[in-house]
């Protein structure tokens, strides 16, 4: 009993987040199978509650990964805007080519 209380106090001291296995896999950019193997081998802190595995992610790692995701999402938005602009340019170029081909055929 005392051992469990000590464990709980350590968990409280180490701030972090308990995430479902699939959420942790997404955050850590790894597969659920890999996380399950690490849980089984005891390499990562986990709990089995309500029929699901929960993985403990320390605050610093959680924040780092969230920032990476935010940065990547921002990068993707920028690329989507760039792609739309390039598609517009392609349409404009096709129209110009059609006009020039018509003029060439008239000559």
Short mmCIF file of C-alpha atoms in Angstrom, two decimals:
data_model
loop_
_atom_site.label_atom_id
_atom_site.label_comp_id
_atom_site.label_asym_id
_atom_site.label_seq_id
_atom_site.Cartn_x
_atom_site.Cartn_y
_atom_site.Cartn_z
CA UNK A 1 0.00 0.00 0.00
CA UNK A 2 2.80 2.43 0.88
CA UNK A 3 4.50 1.61 -2.41
CA UNK A 4 1.38 2.58 -4.35
CA UNK A 5 1.12 5.86 -2.43
CA UNK A 6 4.75 6.65 -3.22
CA UNK A 7 4.12 5.89 -6.88
CA UNK A 8 1.11 8.21 -6.91
CA UNK A 9 3.07 11.02 -5.29
CA UNK A 10 5.79 10.65 -7.94
CA UNK A 11 3.13 10.85 -10.66
CA UNK A 12 1.74 14.02 -9.16
CA UNK A 13 5.22 15.56 -9.02
CA UNK A 14 5.97 14.70 -12.63
CA UNK A 15 3.48 16.81 -14.53
CA UNK A 16 2.18 15.49 -17.76
CA UNK A 17 -0.79 14.20 -19.66
CA UNK A 18 -2.44 10.80 -19.78
CA UNK A 19 -3.44 10.14 -23.37
CA UNK A 20 -5.29 7.23 -24.91
CA UNK A 21 -2.98 4.93 -26.85
CA UNK A 22 -4.20 6.14 -30.24
CA UNK A 23 -3.86 9.82 -29.22
CA UNK A 24 -0.35 9.21 -27.92
CA UNK A 25 0.57 7.42 -31.15
CA UNK A 26 -0.62 10.40 -33.20
CA UNK A 27 1.19 12.89 -30.99
CA UNK A 28 4.43 10.92 -30.99
CA UNK A 29 4.10 10.11 -34.70
CA UNK A 30 4.46 6.41 -34.20
CA UNK A 31 2.22 3.38 -34.59
CA UNK A 32 -0.08 2.01 -31.92
CA UNK A 33 1.67 -1.35 -32.29
CA UNK A 34 5.02 0.24 -31.42
CA UNK A 35 3.52 1.85 -28.32
CA UNK A 36 1.91 -1.45 -27.30
CA UNK A 37 5.31 -3.14 -27.54
CA UNK A 38 6.85 -0.43 -25.37
CA UNK A 39 4.02 -0.78 -22.85
CA UNK A 40 4.52 -4.54 -22.75
CA UNK A 41 8.27 -4.19 -22.24
CA UNK A 42 7.78 -1.51 -19.57
CA UNK A 43 9.70 1.14 -21.52
CA UNK A 44 6.92 3.70 -21.19
CA UNK A 45 4.61 4.66 -18.37
CA UNK A 46 1.11 3.37 -18.98
CA UNK A 47 -2.12 2.40 -17.29
CA UNK A 48 -4.96 0.14 -18.34
CA UNK A 49 -8.29 1.80 -17.51
CA UNK A 50 -11.79 1.09 -18.70
CA UNK A 51 -10.49 -1.43 -21.22
CA UNK A 52 -8.06 1.06 -22.81
CA UNK A 53 -4.38 1.80 -22.49
CA UNK A 54 -3.36 5.27 -21.42
CA UNK A 55 0.15 6.56 -22.00
CA UNK A 56 1.81 9.17 -19.79
CA UNK A 57 3.47 11.97 -21.72
CA UNK A 58 5.57 14.45 -19.74
CA UNK A 59 4.64 18.12 -20.12
CA UNK A 60 7.84 19.15 -21.89
CA UNK A 61 7.51 16.43 -24.53
CA UNK A 62 3.78 17.10 -24.88
CA UNK A 63 4.37 20.82 -25.44
CA UNK A 64 7.22 20.16 -27.87
CA UNK A 65 5.13 17.77 -29.96
CA UNK A 66 2.11 20.12 -29.92
CA UNK A 67 4.34 22.96 -31.13
CA UNK A 68 5.69 20.74 -33.92
CA UNK A 69 2.13 19.93 -34.97
CA UNK A 70 1.12 23.60 -34.92
CA UNK A 71 4.21 24.52 -36.95
CA UNK A 72 3.53 21.72 -39.45
CA UNK A 73 -0.16 22.70 -39.79
CA UNK A 74 0.91 26.28 -40.47
CA UNK A 75 3.41 25.04 -43.07
CA UNK A 76 0.66 22.98 -44.74
CA UNK A 77 -1.69 25.98 -44.87
CA UNK A 78 1.04 28.05 -46.52
CA UNK A 79 1.63 25.31 -49.08
CA UNK A 80 -2.10 25.00 -49.78
CA UNK A 81 -2.26 28.74 -50.49
CA UNK A 82 0.80 28.44 -52.72
CA UNK A 83 -0.75 25.49 -54.55
CA UNK A 84 -4.00 27.39 -55.18
CA UNK A 85 -2.02 30.31 -56.57
CA UNK A 86 -0.03 28.01 -58.85
CA UNK A 87 -3.24 26.37 -60.10
CA UNK A 88 -4.60 29.84 -60.94
CA UNK A 89 -1.39 30.62 -62.83
CA UNK A 90 -1.69 27.37 -64.78
CA UNK A 91 -5.27 28.21 -65.77
CA UNK A 92 -4.16 31.68 -66.86
CA UNK A 93 -1.29 30.17 -68.89
CA UNK A 94 -3.65 27.71 -70.59
CA UNK A 95 -5.98 30.54 -71.56
CA UNK A 96 -3.05 32.54 -72.94
CA UNK A 97 -1.81 29.52 -74.92
CA UNK A 98 -5.29 29.01 -76.42
CA UNK A 99 -5.47 32.68 -77.46
CA UNK A 100 -2.01 32.57 -79.00
CA UNK A 101 -2.78 29.31 -80.85
CA UNK A 102 -5.95 30.86 -82.30
CA UNK A 103 -3.98 33.91 -83.47
CA UNK A 104 -1.33 31.65 -84.97
CA UNK A 105 -3.95 29.66 -86.86
CA UNK A 106 -5.36 32.88 -88.31
CA UNK A 107 -2.00 33.90 -89.75
#
